[in-house]
mmCIF file of C-alpha atoms in Angstrom:
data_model
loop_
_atom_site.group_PDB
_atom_site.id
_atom_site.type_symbol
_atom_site.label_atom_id
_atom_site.label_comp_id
_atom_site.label_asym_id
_atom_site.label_seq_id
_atom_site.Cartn_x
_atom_site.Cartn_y
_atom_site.Cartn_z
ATOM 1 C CA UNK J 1 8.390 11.464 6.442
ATOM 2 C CA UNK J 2 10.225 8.008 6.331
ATOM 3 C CA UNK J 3 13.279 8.144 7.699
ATOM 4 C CA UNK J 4 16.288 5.709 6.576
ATOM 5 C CA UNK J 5 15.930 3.211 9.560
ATOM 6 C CA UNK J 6 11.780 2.726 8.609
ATOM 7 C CA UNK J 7 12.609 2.217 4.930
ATOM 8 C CA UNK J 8 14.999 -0.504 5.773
ATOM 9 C CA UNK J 9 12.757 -2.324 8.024
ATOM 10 C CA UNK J 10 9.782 -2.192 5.697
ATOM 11 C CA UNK J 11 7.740 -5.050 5.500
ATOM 12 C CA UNK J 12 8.875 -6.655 2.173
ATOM 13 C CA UNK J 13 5.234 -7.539 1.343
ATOM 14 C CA UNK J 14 4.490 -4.012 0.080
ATOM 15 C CA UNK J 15 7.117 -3.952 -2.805
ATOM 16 C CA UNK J 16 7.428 -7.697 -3.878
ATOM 17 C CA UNK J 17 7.451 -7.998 -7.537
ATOM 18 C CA UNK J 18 7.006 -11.859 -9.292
ATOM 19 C CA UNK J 19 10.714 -12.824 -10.621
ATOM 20 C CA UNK J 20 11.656 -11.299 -13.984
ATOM 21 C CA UNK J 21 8.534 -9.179 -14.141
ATOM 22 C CA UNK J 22 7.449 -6.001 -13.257
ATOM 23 C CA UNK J 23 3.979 -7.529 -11.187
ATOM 24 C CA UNK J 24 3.312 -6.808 -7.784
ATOM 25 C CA UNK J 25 3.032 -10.340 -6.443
ATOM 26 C CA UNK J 26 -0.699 -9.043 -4.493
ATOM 27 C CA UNK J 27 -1.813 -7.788 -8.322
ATOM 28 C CA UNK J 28 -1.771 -11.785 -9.156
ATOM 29 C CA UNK J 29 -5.057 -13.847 -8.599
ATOM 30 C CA UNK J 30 -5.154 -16.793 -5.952
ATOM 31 C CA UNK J 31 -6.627 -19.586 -8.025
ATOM 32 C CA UNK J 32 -7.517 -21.702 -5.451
ATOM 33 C CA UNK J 33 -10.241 -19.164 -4.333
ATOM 34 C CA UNK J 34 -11.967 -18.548 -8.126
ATOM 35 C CA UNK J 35 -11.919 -15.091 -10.113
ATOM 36 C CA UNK J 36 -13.462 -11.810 -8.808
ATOM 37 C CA UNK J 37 -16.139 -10.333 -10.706
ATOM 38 C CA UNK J 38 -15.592 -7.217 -12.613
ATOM 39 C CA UNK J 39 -18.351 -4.744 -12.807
ATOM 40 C CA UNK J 40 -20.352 -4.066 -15.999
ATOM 41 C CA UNK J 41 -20.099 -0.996 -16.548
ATOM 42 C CA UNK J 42 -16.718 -0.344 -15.762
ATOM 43 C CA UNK J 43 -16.769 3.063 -15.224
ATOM 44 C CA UNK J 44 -18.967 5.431 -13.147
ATOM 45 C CA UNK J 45 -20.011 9.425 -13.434
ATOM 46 C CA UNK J 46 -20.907 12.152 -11.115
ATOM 47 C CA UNK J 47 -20.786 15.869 -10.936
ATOM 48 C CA UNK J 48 -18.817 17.435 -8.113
ATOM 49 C CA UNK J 49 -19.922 21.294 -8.911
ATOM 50 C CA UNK J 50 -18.991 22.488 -12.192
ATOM 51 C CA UNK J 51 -16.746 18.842 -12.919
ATOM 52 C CA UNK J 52 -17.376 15.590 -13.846
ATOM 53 C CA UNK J 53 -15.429 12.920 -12.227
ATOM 54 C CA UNK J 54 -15.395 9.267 -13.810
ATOM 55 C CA UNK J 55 -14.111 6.031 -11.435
ATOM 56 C CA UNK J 56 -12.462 4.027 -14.385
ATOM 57 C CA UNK J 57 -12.198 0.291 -13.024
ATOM 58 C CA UNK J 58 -8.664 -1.090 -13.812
ATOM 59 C CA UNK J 59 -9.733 -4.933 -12.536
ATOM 60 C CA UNK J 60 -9.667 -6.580 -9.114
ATOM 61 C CA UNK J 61 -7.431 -9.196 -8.222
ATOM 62 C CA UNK J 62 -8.448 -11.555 -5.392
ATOM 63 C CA UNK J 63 -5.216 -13.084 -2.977
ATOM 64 C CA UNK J 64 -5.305 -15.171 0.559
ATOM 65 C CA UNK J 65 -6.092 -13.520 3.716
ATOM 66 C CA UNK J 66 -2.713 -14.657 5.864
ATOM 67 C CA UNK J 67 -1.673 -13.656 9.325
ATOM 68 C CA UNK J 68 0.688 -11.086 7.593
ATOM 69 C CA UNK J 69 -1.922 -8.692 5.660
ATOM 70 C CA UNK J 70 -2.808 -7.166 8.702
ATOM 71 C CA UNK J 71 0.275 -6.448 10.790
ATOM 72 C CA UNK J 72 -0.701 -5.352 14.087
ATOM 73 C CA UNK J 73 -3.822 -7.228 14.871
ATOM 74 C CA UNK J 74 -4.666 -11.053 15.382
ATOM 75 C CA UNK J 75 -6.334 -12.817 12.116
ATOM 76 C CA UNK J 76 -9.394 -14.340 14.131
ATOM 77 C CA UNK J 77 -10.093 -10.725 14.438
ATOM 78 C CA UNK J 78 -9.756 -9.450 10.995
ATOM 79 C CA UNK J 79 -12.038 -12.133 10.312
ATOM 80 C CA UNK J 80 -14.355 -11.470 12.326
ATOM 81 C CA UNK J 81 -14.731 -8.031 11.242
ATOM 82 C CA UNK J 82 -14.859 -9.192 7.398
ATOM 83 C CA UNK J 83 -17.772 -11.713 8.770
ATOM 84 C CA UNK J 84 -19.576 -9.075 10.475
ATOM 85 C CA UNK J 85 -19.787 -6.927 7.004
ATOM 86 C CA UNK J 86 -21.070 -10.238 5.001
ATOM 87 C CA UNK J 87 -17.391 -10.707 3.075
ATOM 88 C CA UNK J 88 -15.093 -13.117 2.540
ATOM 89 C CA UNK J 89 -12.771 -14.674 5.805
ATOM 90 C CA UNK J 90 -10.106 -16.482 3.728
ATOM 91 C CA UNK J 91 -9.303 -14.455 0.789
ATOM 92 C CA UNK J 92 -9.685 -10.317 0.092
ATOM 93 C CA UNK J 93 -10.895 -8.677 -3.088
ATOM 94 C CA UNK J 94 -8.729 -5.995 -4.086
ATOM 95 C CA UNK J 95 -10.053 -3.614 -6.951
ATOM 96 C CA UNK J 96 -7.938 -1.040 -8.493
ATOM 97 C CA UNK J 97 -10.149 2.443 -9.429
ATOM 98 C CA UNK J 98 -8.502 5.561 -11.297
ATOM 99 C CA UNK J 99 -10.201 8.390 -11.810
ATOM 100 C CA UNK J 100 -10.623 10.944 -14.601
ATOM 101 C CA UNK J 101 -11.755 14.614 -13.981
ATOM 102 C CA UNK J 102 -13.086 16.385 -16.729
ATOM 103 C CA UNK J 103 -12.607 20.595 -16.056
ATOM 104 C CA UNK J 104 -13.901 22.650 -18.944
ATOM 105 C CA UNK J 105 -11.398 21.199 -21.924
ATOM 106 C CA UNK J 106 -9.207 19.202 -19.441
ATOM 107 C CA UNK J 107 -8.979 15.888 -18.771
ATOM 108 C CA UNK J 108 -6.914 14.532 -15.964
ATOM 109 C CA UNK J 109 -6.333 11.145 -15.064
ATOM 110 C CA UNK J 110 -5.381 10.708 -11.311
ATOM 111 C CA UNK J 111 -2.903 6.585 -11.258
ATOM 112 C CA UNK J 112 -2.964 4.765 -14.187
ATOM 113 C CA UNK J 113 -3.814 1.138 -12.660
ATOM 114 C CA UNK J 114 -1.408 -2.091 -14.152
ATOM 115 C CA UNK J 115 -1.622 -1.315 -17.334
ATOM 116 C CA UNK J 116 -0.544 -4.438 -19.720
ATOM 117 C CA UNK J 117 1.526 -6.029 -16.486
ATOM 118 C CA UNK J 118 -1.202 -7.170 -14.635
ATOM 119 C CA UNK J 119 -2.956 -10.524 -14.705
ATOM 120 C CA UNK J 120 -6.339 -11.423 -16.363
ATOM 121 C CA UNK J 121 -8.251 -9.545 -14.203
ATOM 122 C CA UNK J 122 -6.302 -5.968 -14.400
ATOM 123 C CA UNK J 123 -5.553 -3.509 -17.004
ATOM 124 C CA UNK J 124 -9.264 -2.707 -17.796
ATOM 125 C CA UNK J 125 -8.737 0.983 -17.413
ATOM 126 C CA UNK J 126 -8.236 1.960 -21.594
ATOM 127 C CA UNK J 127 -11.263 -0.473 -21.980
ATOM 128 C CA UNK J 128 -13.412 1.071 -19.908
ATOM 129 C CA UNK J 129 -12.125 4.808 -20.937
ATOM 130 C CA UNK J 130 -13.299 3.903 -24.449
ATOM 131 C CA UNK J 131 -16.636 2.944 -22.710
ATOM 132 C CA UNK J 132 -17.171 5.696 -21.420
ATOM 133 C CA UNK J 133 -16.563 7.861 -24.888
ATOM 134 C CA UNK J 134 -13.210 8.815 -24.897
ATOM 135 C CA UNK J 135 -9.731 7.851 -25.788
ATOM 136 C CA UNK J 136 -6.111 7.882 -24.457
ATOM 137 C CA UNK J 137 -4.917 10.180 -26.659
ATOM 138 C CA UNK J 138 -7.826 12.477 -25.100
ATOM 139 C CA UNK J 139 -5.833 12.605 -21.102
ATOM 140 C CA UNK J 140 -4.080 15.727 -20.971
ATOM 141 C CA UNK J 141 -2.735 15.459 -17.651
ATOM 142 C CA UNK J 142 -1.657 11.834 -15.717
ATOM 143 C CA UNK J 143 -1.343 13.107 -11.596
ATOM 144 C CA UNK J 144 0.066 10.013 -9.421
ATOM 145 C CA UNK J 145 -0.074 9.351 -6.114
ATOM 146 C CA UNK J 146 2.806 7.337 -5.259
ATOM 147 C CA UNK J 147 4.956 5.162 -7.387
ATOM 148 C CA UNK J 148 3.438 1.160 -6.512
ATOM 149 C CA UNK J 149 2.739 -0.574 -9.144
ATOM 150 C CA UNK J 150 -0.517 -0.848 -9.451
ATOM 151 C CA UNK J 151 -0.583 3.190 -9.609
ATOM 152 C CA UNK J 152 2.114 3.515 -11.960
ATOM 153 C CA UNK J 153 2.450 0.568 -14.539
ATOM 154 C CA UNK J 154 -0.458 2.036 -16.591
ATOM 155 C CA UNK J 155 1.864 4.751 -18.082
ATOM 156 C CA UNK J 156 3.760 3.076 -20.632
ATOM 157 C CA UNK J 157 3.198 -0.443 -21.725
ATOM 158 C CA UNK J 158 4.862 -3.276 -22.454
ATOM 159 C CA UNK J 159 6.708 -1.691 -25.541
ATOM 160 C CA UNK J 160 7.881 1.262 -23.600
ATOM 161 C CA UNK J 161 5.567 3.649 -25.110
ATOM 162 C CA UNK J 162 3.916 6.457 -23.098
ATOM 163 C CA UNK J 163 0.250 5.162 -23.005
ATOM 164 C CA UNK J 164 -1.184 8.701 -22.687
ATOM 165 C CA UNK J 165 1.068 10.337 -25.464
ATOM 166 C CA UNK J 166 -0.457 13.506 -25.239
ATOM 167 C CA UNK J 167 0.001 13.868 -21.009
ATOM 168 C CA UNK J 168 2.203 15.437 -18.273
ATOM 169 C CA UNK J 169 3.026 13.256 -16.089
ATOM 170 C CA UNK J 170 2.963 15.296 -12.645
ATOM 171 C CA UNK J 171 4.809 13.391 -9.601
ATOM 172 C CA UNK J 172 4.711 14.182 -6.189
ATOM 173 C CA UNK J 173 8.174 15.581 -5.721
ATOM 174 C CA UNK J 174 8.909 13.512 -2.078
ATOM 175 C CA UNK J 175 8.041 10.077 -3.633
ATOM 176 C CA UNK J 176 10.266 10.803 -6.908
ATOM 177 C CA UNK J 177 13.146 12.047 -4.448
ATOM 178 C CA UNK J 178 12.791 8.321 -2.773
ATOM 179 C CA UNK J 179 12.819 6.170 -5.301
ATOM 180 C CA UNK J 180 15.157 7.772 -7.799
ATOM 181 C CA UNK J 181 17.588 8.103 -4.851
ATOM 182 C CA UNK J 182 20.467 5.762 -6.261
ATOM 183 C CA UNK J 183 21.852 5.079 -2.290
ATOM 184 C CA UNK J 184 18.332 3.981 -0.828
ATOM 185 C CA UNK J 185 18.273 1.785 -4.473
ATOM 186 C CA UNK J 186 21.568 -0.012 -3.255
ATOM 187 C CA UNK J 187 20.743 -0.572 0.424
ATOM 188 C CA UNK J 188 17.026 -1.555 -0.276
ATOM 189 C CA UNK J 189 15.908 -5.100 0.082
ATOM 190 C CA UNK J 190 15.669 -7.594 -1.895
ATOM 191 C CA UNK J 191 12.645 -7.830 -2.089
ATOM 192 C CA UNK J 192 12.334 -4.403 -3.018
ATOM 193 C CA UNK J 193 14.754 -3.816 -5.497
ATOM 194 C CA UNK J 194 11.878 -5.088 -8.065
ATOM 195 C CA UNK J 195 9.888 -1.578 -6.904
ATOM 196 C CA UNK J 196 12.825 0.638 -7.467
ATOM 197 C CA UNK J 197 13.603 -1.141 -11.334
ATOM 198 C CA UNK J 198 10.003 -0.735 -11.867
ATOM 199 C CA UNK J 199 10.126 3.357 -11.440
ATOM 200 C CA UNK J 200 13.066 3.805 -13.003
ATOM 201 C CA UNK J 201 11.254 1.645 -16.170
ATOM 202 C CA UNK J 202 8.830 4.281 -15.788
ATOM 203 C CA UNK J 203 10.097 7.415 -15.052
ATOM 204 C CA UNK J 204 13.893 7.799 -15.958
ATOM 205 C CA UNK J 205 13.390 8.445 -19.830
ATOM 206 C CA UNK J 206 10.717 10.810 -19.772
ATOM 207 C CA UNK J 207 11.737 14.234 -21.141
ATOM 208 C CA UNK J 208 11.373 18.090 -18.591
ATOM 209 C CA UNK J 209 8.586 18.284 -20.400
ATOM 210 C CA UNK J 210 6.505 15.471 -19.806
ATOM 211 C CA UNK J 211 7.558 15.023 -16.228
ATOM 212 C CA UNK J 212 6.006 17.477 -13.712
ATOM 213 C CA UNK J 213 7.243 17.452 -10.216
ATOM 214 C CA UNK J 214 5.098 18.899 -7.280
ATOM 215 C CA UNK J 215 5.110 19.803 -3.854
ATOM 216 C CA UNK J 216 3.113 19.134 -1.475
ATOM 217 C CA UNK J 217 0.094 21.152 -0.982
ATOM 218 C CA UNK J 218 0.151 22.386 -4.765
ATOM 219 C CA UNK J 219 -2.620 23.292 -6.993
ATOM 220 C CA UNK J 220 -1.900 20.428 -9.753
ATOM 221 C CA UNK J 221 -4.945 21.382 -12.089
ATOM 222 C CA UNK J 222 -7.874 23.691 -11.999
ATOM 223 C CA UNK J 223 -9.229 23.673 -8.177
ATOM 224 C CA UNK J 224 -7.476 20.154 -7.626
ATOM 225 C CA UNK J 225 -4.820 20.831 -4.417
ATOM 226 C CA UNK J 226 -2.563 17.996 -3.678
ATOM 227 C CA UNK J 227 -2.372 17.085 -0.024
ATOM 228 C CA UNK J 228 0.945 15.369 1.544
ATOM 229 C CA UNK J 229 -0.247 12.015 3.230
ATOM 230 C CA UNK J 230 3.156 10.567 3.917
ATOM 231 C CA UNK J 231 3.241 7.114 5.270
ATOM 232 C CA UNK J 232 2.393 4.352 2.618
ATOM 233 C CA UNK J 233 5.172 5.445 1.212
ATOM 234 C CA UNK J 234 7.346 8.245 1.659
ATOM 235 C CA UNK J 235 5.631 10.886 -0.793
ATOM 236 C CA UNK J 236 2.253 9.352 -0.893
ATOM 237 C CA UNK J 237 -0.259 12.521 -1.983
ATOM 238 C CA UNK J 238 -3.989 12.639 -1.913
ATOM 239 C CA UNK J 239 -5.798 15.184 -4.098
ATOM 240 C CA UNK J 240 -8.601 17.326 -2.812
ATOM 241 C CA UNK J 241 -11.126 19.043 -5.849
ATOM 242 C CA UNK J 242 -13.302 21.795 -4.628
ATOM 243 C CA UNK J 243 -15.653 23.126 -7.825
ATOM 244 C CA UNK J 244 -18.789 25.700 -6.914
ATOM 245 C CA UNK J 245 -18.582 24.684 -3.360
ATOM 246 C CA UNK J 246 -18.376 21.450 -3.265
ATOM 247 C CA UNK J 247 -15.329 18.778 -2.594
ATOM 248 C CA UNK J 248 -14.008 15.500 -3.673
ATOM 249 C CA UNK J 249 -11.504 13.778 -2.024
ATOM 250 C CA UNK J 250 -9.574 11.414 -3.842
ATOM 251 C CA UNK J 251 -8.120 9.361 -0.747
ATOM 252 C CA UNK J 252 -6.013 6.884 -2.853
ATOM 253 C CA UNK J 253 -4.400 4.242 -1.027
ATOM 254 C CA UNK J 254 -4.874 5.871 2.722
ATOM 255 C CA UNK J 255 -6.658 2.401 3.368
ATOM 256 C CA UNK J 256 -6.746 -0.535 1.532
ATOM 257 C CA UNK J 257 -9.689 -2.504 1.694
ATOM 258 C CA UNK J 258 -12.141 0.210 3.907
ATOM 259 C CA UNK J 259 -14.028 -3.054 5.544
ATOM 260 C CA UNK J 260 -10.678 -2.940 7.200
ATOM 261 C CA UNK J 261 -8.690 -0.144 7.734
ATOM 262 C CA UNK J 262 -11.660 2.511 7.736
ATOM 263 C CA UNK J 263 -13.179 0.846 10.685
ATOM 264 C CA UNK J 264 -10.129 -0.015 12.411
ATOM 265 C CA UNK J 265 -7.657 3.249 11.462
ATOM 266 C CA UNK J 266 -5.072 1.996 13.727
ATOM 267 C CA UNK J 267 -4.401 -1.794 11.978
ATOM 268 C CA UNK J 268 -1.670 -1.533 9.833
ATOM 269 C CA UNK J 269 -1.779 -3.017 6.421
ATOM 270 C CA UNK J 270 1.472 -5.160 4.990
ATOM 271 C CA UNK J 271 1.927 -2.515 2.059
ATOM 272 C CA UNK J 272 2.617 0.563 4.571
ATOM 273 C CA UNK J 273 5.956 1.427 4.533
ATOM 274 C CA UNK J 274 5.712 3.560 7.926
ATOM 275 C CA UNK J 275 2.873 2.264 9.559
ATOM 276 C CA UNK J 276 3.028 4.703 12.427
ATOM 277 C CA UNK J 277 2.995 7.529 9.982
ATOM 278 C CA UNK J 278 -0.443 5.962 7.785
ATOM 279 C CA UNK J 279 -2.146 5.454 10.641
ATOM 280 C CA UNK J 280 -1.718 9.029 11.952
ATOM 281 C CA UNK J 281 -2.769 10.440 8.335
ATOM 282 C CA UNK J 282 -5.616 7.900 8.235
ATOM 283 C CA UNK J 283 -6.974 9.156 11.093
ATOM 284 C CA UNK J 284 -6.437 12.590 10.204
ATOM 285 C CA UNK J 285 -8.209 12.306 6.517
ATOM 286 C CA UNK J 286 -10.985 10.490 7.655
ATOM 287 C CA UNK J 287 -11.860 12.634 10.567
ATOM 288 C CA UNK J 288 -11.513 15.755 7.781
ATOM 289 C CA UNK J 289 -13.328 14.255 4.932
ATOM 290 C CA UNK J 290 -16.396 12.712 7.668
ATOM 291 C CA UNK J 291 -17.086 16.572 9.258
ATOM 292 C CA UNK J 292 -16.605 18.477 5.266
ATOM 293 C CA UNK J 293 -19.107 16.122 4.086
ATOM 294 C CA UNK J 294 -16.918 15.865 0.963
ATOM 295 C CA UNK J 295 -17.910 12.894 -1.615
ATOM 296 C CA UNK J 296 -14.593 10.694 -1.774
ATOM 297 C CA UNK J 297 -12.888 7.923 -4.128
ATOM 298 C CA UNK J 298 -10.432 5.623 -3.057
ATOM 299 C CA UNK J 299 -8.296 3.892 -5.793
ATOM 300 C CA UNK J 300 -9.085 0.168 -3.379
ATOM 301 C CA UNK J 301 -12.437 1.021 -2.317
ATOM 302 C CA UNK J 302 -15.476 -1.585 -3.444
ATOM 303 C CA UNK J 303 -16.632 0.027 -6.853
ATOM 304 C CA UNK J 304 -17.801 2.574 -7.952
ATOM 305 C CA UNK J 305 -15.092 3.378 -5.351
ATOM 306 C CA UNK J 306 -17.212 7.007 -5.190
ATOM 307 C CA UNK J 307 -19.090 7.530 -1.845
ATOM 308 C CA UNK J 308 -18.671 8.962 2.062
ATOM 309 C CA UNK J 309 -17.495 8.516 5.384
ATOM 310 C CA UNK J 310 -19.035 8.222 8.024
ATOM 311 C CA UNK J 311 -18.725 7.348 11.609
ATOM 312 C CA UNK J 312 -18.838 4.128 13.082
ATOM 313 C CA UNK J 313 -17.198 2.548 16.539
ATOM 314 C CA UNK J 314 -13.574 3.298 16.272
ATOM 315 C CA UNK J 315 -13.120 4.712 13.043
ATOM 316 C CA UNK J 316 -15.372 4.752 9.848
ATOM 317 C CA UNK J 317 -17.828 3.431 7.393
ATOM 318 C CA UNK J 318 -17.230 3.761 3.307
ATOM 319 C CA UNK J 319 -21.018 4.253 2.143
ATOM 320 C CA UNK J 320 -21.078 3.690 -1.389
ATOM 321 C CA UNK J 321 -22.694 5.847 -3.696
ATOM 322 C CA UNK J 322 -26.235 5.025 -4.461
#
């Protein structure tokens, strides 16, 4: 867990907000290198057992590649890796992928994307949810992985009002202990103070009975287990569904950008707020998820953002699925 001393060394790229706004400054588009494409459909099905699970594309924003995105290694190496994989060497995609799994009459929404606070490119999610035949008022249950952003702003909009009206709202209990903590608010950055405004926006007039806090390691819905992967931030949670024997592993933002941080675990991305602590979870997820076979979705993983692991060199590959 992140002790006192990490959180006040953080890098302050991970929590920058735009002035006056409640935008992560890496949700904004780089003009200078053109506008991502979104993908038509938006939104992508498959069974895991008994469940359906549907990635629900929330945009992609598309900002510089500078010496500072990847903390720990040289940037004529990240390129080079990026080159080797046929992308971009000056500016990275990033793509922003909830996912909605329907159990029986349930329907639970796992992040919620930018919501209205994005920029032209983002807040696709309700969009592509009515694509794919259903409605907001239809998400009984909103589980959240850790409170950036880009994860978070989708819950209410612009007005205020809950965006799901008819959803709990279950938080992992470590991450709502963190940022709610009025002290670490006060001796924060900065540069951060923009990240702790934006979760108390979100979070601090919601009723007992909309907010859900959980541990880690508990069952938030029917066969979904939540799994403590503390190191992006301090109560970052994954969420493992197992249905008639088989698995899917939402890995949410364990790596961003997998042409990265999958193949090189150890490299350290700006938006980790204990870098030693993500890589040893990275490494620990990946190796799990690569030997179970499981199918996984990561919320920053090339869409559909559904697919495997698999081995390669020092760390791993993201196949997409087919």
């Amino acid at each position: 867990m992140m002790h006192r001393r990490n959180f006040l060394g953080a890098g302050l790229g991970l929590a920058a907000y735009a002035a006056g706004s409640f935008v992560p400054v890496w949700a904004q588009n780089a003009p200078s290198f053109g506008t991502p494409t979104l993908p038509t459909p938006g939104f992508r099905r498959t069974k895991i057992g008994d469940v359906e699970v549907i990635a629900l594309n929330d945009g992609i924003t598309r900002r510089p590649l500078g010496e500072e995105f990847v903390k720990n290694a040289p940037i004529a190496e990240v390129r080079a890796l990026l080159a080797s994989q046929g992308l971009a060497t000056d500016y990275i995609d990033v793509p922003y992928t909830p996912f909605l799994v329907i159990a029986g009459a349930r329907k639970m929404l796992i992040d919620t994307g930018l919501g209205e606070f994005g920029g032209p490119t983002t807040g696709k999610l309700l969009d592509n949810l009515r694509a794919a035949g259903l409605q907001a008022s239809d998400i009984d249950t909103v589980l959240i992985s850790h409170f950036h952003g880009d994860h978070i702003n989708g819950i209410r909009n612009k007005a205020g009002e809950l965006t799901f009206p008819k959803a709990k709202v279950m938080v992992p209990a470590a991450e709502y202990a963190f940022w709610m903590d009025d002290a670490r608010m006060a001796a924060a950055p900065a540069g951060m103070k923009g990240a702790f405004d934006n979760v108390r926006r979100t979070f601090s007039t919601m009723t007992a009975d909309t907010l859900v806090q959980f541990a880690a390691g508990a069952e938030v819905g029917p066969g979904i287990q939540s799994v403590a992967a503390y190191g992006h931030t301090p109560g970052h949670s994954l969420f493992e569904l197992t249905s008639a024997g088989q698995k899917f592993f939402y890995v949410a933002d364990l790596t961003n950008v997998p042409a990265l941080f999958a193949r090189n675990p150890d490299w350290a991305v700006t938006f980790d707020m204990d870098a030693e602590a993500a890589r040893k979870v990275r490494r620990d997820v990946f190796q799990r998820v690569t030997a179970s076979k499981a199918m996984v979705g990561g919320f920053h993983f090339p869409f559909p953002a559904f697919g495997r692991m698999a081995a390669a060199g020092n760390g791993y590959a993201f196949e997409p699925l087919a």
